[in-house]
């Protein structure tokens, strides 16, 4: 099945499409799956409504069509599953900050599949940005500079300042999300292994640009990030229970909007193993440090760390 045969409806001008009249499952036909995969490369994020038939096992079975599944490096999986990360607002699962999933890891996920379980009556949307288009939007001189830049990514950052959390949330962050500290050097511009596009690798896991003083690094990162988050390069999705979103984690950032107060929101995510990024000059990302800490285990759904989508 080619893309033309899918009931495909673009949602925004530069990113995002909804596919209708497809029932997702681990038994999805190969032709249909291949068409969806090609559509993902083009639109970066795909949306499917009406997938209430998928439970945890069904979500993992469908995800398995995409490749090897990987659990979050530090956050426990949902009980009874092999790979699902549950993000429950009751336990602090909110992350209103632009990011690409798990870039602190060397071969961060190629794709993420998110299922809406409990959705607020209003609020709780997610916004995605097209980092390939953002790269093309850079002025030629800035694009040339970006091609040469490398950045340090880590899961050990100023969590309290970034997410304005309480003491309990900060304690859970230290015990769970940073139970192992990762530091990885990635090129700011990576070459997409399937499309060949150049994409910007930024987001809230970036600690600093290598070889630049702190002040200069902060200014440059803010400048580059501003091209990613321009409204022209984004798509916003209003969730309903049973929705599925799939995004190319090598070519997007996303932001879960924390605007729903005390309303309940639960989403569950599974990720697909990725590959080590390659820069414009052919150099591959490098893992600088992985430091294990004494881990305090708790109930997976009580982890409370802000990795929400």
Short mmCIF file of C-alpha atoms in Angstrom, two decimals:
data_model
loop_
_atom_site.label_atom_id
_atom_site.label_comp_id
_atom_site.label_asym_id
_atom_site.label_seq_id
_atom_site.Cartn_x
_atom_site.Cartn_y
_atom_site.Cartn_z
CA UNK A 1 0.00 0.00 0.00
CA UNK A 2 1.46 3.35 -1.01
CA UNK A 3 0.89 6.55 0.95
CA UNK A 4 -1.68 7.58 -1.66
CA UNK A 5 -3.85 4.62 -0.67
CA UNK A 6 -3.89 5.59 3.02
CA UNK A 7 -6.70 7.79 4.30
CA UNK A 8 -4.11 10.40 5.21
CA UNK A 9 -4.98 13.94 6.26
CA UNK A 10 -2.26 16.52 7.01
CA UNK A 11 -2.86 18.34 10.29
CA UNK A 12 -0.42 21.25 9.89
CA UNK A 13 1.53 22.66 6.97
CA UNK A 14 5.01 21.41 7.86
CA UNK A 15 4.50 18.49 10.23
CA UNK A 16 1.88 15.98 11.26
CA UNK A 17 -0.83 13.89 9.59
CA UNK A 18 -3.82 11.90 10.80
CA UNK A 19 -4.40 8.45 9.31
CA UNK A 20 -8.00 7.25 9.41
CA UNK A 21 -9.67 3.87 8.88
CA UNK A 22 -6.72 1.78 10.06
CA UNK A 23 -7.02 -0.58 13.02
CA UNK A 24 -3.60 -0.83 14.62
CA UNK A 25 -2.39 -4.17 15.95
CA UNK A 26 0.54 -6.54 15.96
CA UNK A 27 -1.13 -8.30 13.02
CA UNK A 28 -1.23 -5.22 10.80
CA UNK A 29 -0.56 -6.16 7.18
CA UNK A 30 2.96 -5.60 5.91
CA UNK A 31 1.84 -3.41 3.00
CA UNK A 32 -0.16 -1.14 5.29
CA UNK A 33 2.64 -0.99 7.82
CA UNK A 34 5.22 -0.06 5.17
CA UNK A 35 2.98 2.74 3.94
CA UNK A 36 2.65 4.06 7.48
CA UNK A 37 6.41 3.91 7.96
CA UNK A 38 6.98 5.92 4.78
CA UNK A 39 4.37 8.44 5.87
CA UNK A 40 6.16 8.86 9.20
CA UNK A 41 9.40 9.79 7.43
CA UNK A 42 7.53 12.48 5.51
CA UNK A 43 5.20 13.89 8.18
CA UNK A 44 7.39 13.21 11.29
CA UNK A 45 4.38 12.52 13.54
CA UNK A 46 1.25 10.48 12.78
CA UNK A 47 -2.05 10.38 14.65
CA UNK A 48 -4.65 7.62 14.83
CA UNK A 49 -7.97 8.09 16.59
CA UNK A 50 -10.35 5.38 17.76
CA UNK A 51 -7.79 2.78 18.84
CA UNK A 52 -9.54 1.91 22.10
CA UNK A 53 -9.11 -1.79 21.32
CA UNK A 54 -5.40 -1.53 22.13
CA UNK A 55 -4.43 -2.52 25.65
CA UNK A 56 -0.88 -2.58 27.02
CA UNK A 57 -0.06 -5.88 25.32
CA UNK A 58 -1.60 -4.74 22.05
CA UNK A 59 0.40 -1.52 22.11
CA UNK A 60 3.62 -3.44 22.64
CA UNK A 61 2.71 -5.93 19.90
CA UNK A 62 2.09 -3.13 17.41
CA UNK A 63 5.30 -1.37 18.47
CA UNK A 64 7.22 -4.58 17.84
CA UNK A 65 6.54 -4.20 14.11
CA UNK A 66 8.83 -1.15 14.11
CA UNK A 67 11.90 -2.85 15.55
CA UNK A 68 13.47 -3.77 18.86
CA UNK A 69 11.63 -2.30 21.84
CA UNK A 70 13.60 -0.54 24.56
CA UNK A 71 12.56 0.44 28.08
CA UNK A 72 13.44 3.79 29.57
CA UNK A 73 17.05 3.59 30.82
CA UNK A 74 16.22 4.55 34.41
CA UNK A 75 12.44 4.74 35.00
CA UNK A 76 10.74 1.41 35.87
CA UNK A 77 8.28 0.01 33.34
CA UNK A 78 4.60 -0.33 34.11
CA UNK A 79 3.83 -3.46 36.10
CA UNK A 80 2.92 -6.41 33.89
CA UNK A 81 4.60 -5.00 30.78
CA UNK A 82 8.00 -5.38 29.22
CA UNK A 83 8.59 -1.86 27.95
CA UNK A 84 5.71 0.54 28.68
CA UNK A 85 6.39 3.81 30.47
CA UNK A 86 3.28 5.15 32.20
CA UNK A 87 2.99 8.92 32.62
CA UNK A 88 0.35 9.67 35.22
CA UNK A 89 -0.35 13.29 36.21
CA UNK A 90 -1.35 12.22 39.72
CA UNK A 91 2.23 11.12 40.33
CA UNK A 92 3.94 14.06 38.66
CA UNK A 93 4.17 12.78 35.08
CA UNK A 94 4.30 16.23 33.47
CA UNK A 95 7.11 17.74 31.40
CA UNK A 96 6.21 21.10 29.91
CA UNK A 97 9.56 21.59 28.24
CA UNK A 98 10.78 21.01 24.69
CA UNK A 99 12.73 17.79 24.30
CA UNK A 100 13.58 14.79 22.15
CA UNK A 101 13.16 11.52 24.06
CA UNK A 102 16.21 10.18 25.91
CA UNK A 103 18.94 12.06 24.01
CA UNK A 104 21.20 11.61 27.02
CA UNK A 105 21.62 8.01 25.82
CA UNK A 106 24.05 7.15 23.03
CA UNK A 107 21.61 5.45 20.63
CA UNK A 108 18.42 7.20 21.72
CA UNK A 109 15.08 5.85 20.42
CA UNK A 110 14.26 6.12 16.72
CA UNK A 111 10.53 6.42 17.39
CA UNK A 112 7.99 6.65 20.20
CA UNK A 113 4.41 5.37 20.27
CA UNK A 114 2.09 7.06 22.76
CA UNK A 115 -1.40 5.88 23.74
CA UNK A 116 -3.95 8.12 25.44
CA UNK A 117 -5.65 6.33 28.36
CA UNK A 118 -7.21 9.09 30.51
CA UNK A 119 -7.51 12.57 29.03
CA UNK A 120 -8.62 15.85 30.69
CA UNK A 121 -11.84 17.44 29.53
CA UNK A 122 -9.78 20.46 28.52
CA UNK A 123 -6.02 20.91 28.24
CA UNK A 124 -3.20 18.38 28.17
CA UNK A 125 -2.41 18.75 24.47
CA UNK A 126 0.99 17.81 23.05
CA UNK A 127 2.93 19.87 20.51
CA UNK A 128 5.57 18.49 18.14
CA UNK A 129 8.21 20.40 16.16
CA UNK A 130 9.94 19.47 12.91
CA UNK A 131 13.71 19.66 13.49
CA UNK A 132 14.52 18.92 9.85
CA UNK A 133 12.57 21.95 8.68
CA UNK A 134 14.12 24.01 11.47
CA UNK A 135 17.56 23.17 10.10
CA UNK A 136 16.52 24.30 6.61
CA UNK A 137 15.20 27.56 8.06
CA UNK A 138 18.61 28.51 9.45
CA UNK A 139 20.42 31.26 7.53
CA UNK A 140 23.31 29.74 5.52
CA UNK A 141 26.03 31.07 7.85
CA UNK A 142 24.24 29.80 10.97
CA UNK A 143 23.58 26.47 9.27
CA UNK A 144 27.30 26.13 8.53
CA UNK A 145 28.10 26.88 12.16
CA UNK A 146 25.50 24.37 13.41
CA UNK A 147 27.05 21.67 11.22
CA UNK A 148 30.26 21.95 13.26
CA UNK A 149 28.75 22.10 16.75
CA UNK A 150 28.65 19.31 19.33
CA UNK A 151 26.70 19.29 22.58
CA UNK A 152 26.77 17.42 25.87
CA UNK A 153 23.45 15.77 26.76
CA UNK A 154 22.68 14.47 30.27
CA UNK A 155 19.77 13.39 32.44
CA UNK A 156 21.40 15.16 35.40
CA UNK A 157 20.23 18.75 35.20
CA UNK A 158 18.60 21.40 37.42
CA UNK A 159 15.26 19.63 37.62
CA UNK A 160 13.83 21.79 40.42
CA UNK A 161 14.42 25.03 38.54
CA UNK A 162 13.20 23.70 35.21
CA UNK A 163 9.95 22.12 36.40
CA UNK A 164 9.24 24.11 39.59
CA UNK A 165 8.65 20.88 41.50
CA UNK A 166 8.05 20.28 45.18
CA UNK A 167 10.44 18.44 47.52
CA UNK A 168 8.73 15.09 46.95
CA UNK A 169 9.03 15.46 43.17
CA UNK A 170 12.70 16.40 43.46
CA UNK A 171 13.34 13.38 45.69
CA UNK A 172 11.70 11.03 43.17
CA UNK A 173 13.71 12.63 40.36
CA UNK A 174 16.98 12.00 42.17
CA UNK A 175 16.09 8.44 43.16
CA UNK A 176 14.59 7.28 39.86
CA UNK A 177 15.40 9.42 36.83
CA UNK A 178 19.04 9.91 37.83
CA UNK A 179 19.53 6.46 39.37
CA UNK A 180 22.08 6.17 36.54
CA UNK A 181 23.64 9.37 35.23
CA UNK A 182 24.28 9.49 31.49
CA UNK A 183 26.49 11.94 29.62
CA UNK A 184 26.69 11.74 25.85
CA UNK A 185 28.23 13.96 23.19
CA UNK A 186 26.01 14.36 20.12
CA UNK A 187 26.45 16.47 17.00
CA UNK A 188 24.00 19.38 16.97
CA UNK A 189 23.18 18.34 13.40
CA UNK A 190 22.71 14.65 12.66
CA UNK A 191 22.11 12.98 9.31
CA UNK A 192 18.90 10.98 9.38
CA UNK A 193 19.78 7.33 8.62
CA UNK A 194 16.68 6.73 6.45
CA UNK A 195 15.71 10.04 4.82
CA UNK A 196 19.19 11.59 4.63
CA UNK A 197 17.77 14.84 6.04
CA UNK A 198 19.81 16.94 8.43
CA UNK A 199 18.04 17.47 11.76
CA UNK A 200 18.83 19.51 14.86
CA UNK A 201 19.53 17.53 18.04
CA UNK A 202 18.63 19.87 20.88
CA UNK A 203 16.07 20.04 23.71
CA UNK A 204 16.14 20.13 27.49
CA UNK A 205 18.69 17.33 27.95
CA UNK A 206 21.41 19.53 26.41
CA UNK A 207 23.74 20.77 29.13
CA UNK A 208 26.15 22.83 27.01
CA UNK A 209 27.85 23.21 23.66
CA UNK A 210 31.34 21.74 23.64
CA UNK A 211 34.19 24.20 23.32
CA UNK A 212 32.17 27.29 24.20
CA UNK A 213 32.02 29.35 27.40
CA UNK A 214 28.79 28.92 29.34
CA UNK A 215 27.34 32.28 28.34
CA UNK A 216 28.06 31.83 24.65
CA UNK A 217 26.72 28.29 24.78
CA UNK A 218 23.44 29.44 26.31
CA UNK A 219 22.97 32.18 23.71
CA UNK A 220 23.69 29.87 20.79
CA UNK A 221 21.42 27.13 22.12
CA UNK A 222 18.54 29.57 22.61
CA UNK A 223 19.04 30.90 19.09
CA UNK A 224 19.06 27.46 17.48
CA UNK A 225 16.14 26.23 19.59
CA UNK A 226 14.08 29.26 18.52
CA UNK A 227 14.09 27.92 14.96
CA UNK A 228 12.81 24.55 16.15
CA UNK A 229 9.89 25.97 18.12
CA UNK A 230 8.66 28.52 15.59
CA UNK A 231 4.90 28.02 15.27
CA UNK A 232 5.28 27.38 11.53
CA UNK A 233 7.26 24.21 12.34
CA UNK A 234 4.82 22.77 14.90
CA UNK A 235 1.64 20.74 15.15
CA UNK A 236 -0.63 20.61 18.20
CA UNK A 237 -2.77 17.55 18.98
CA UNK A 238 -5.93 17.60 21.09
CA UNK A 239 -6.08 14.15 22.65
CA UNK A 240 -9.08 11.91 23.13
CA UNK A 241 -8.93 8.58 24.95
CA UNK A 242 -7.86 5.83 22.56
CA UNK A 243 -5.68 8.06 20.38
CA UNK A 244 -2.26 6.86 19.24
CA UNK A 245 0.58 9.18 18.24
CA UNK A 246 3.78 7.94 16.59
CA UNK A 247 6.70 10.26 16.06
CA UNK A 248 10.12 10.06 14.48
CA UNK A 249 12.29 10.82 17.48
CA UNK A 250 15.26 11.53 15.20
CA UNK A 251 13.51 14.46 13.52
CA UNK A 252 11.25 16.01 16.15
CA UNK A 253 10.97 17.61 19.53
CA UNK A 254 7.79 17.68 21.59
CA UNK A 255 6.22 19.52 24.51
CA UNK A 256 3.44 18.23 26.79
CA UNK A 257 1.38 21.26 27.81
CA UNK A 258 0.77 21.38 31.56
CA UNK A 259 -2.41 23.46 31.52
CA UNK A 260 -4.99 21.07 32.99
CA UNK A 261 -4.57 21.67 36.72
CA UNK A 262 -5.92 18.87 38.90
CA UNK A 263 -7.60 17.00 36.04
CA UNK A 264 -6.33 13.47 35.53
CA UNK A 265 -4.15 12.58 32.54
CA UNK A 266 -2.62 9.16 31.84
CA UNK A 267 -0.66 8.24 28.71
CA UNK A 268 1.54 5.21 28.05
CA UNK A 269 4.62 5.21 25.84
CA UNK A 270 6.77 2.58 24.22
CA UNK A 271 9.97 3.35 22.33
CA UNK A 272 11.83 1.69 19.48
CA UNK A 273 15.60 1.18 19.60
CA UNK A 274 17.59 3.75 17.69
CA UNK A 275 21.07 4.03 16.22
CA UNK A 276 24.09 6.11 17.13
CA UNK A 277 23.78 9.57 15.50
CA UNK A 278 26.21 10.54 12.76
CA UNK A 279 27.19 14.14 12.19
CA UNK A 280 27.65 15.99 8.91
CA UNK A 281 31.37 15.18 8.98
CA UNK A 282 30.75 11.46 9.51
CA UNK A 283 31.71 11.40 13.18
CA UNK A 284 29.49 9.36 15.49
CA UNK A 285 28.17 10.34 18.90
CA UNK A 286 30.25 9.35 21.93
CA UNK A 287 29.18 8.16 25.37
CA UNK A 288 31.26 10.14 27.83
CA UNK A 289 30.09 8.71 31.15
CA UNK A 290 27.55 6.32 32.63
CA UNK A 291 27.55 6.47 36.42
CA UNK A 292 25.44 4.00 38.39
CA UNK A 293 23.98 5.16 41.68
CA UNK A 294 22.25 3.19 44.40
CA UNK A 295 18.74 2.83 43.07
CA UNK A 296 15.64 3.17 45.19
CA UNK A 297 12.90 1.07 43.63
CA UNK A 298 9.27 2.03 43.99
CA UNK A 299 6.01 1.37 42.25
CA UNK A 300 6.53 2.11 38.58
CA UNK A 301 3.49 4.33 38.27
CA UNK A 302 4.69 6.35 41.29
CA UNK A 303 8.02 7.31 39.71
CA UNK A 304 6.81 10.85 39.22
CA UNK A 305 9.64 12.05 37.01
CA UNK A 306 8.81 14.58 34.34
CA UNK A 307 9.30 12.69 31.09
CA UNK A 308 5.75 13.24 29.90
CA UNK A 309 4.61 13.52 26.30
#
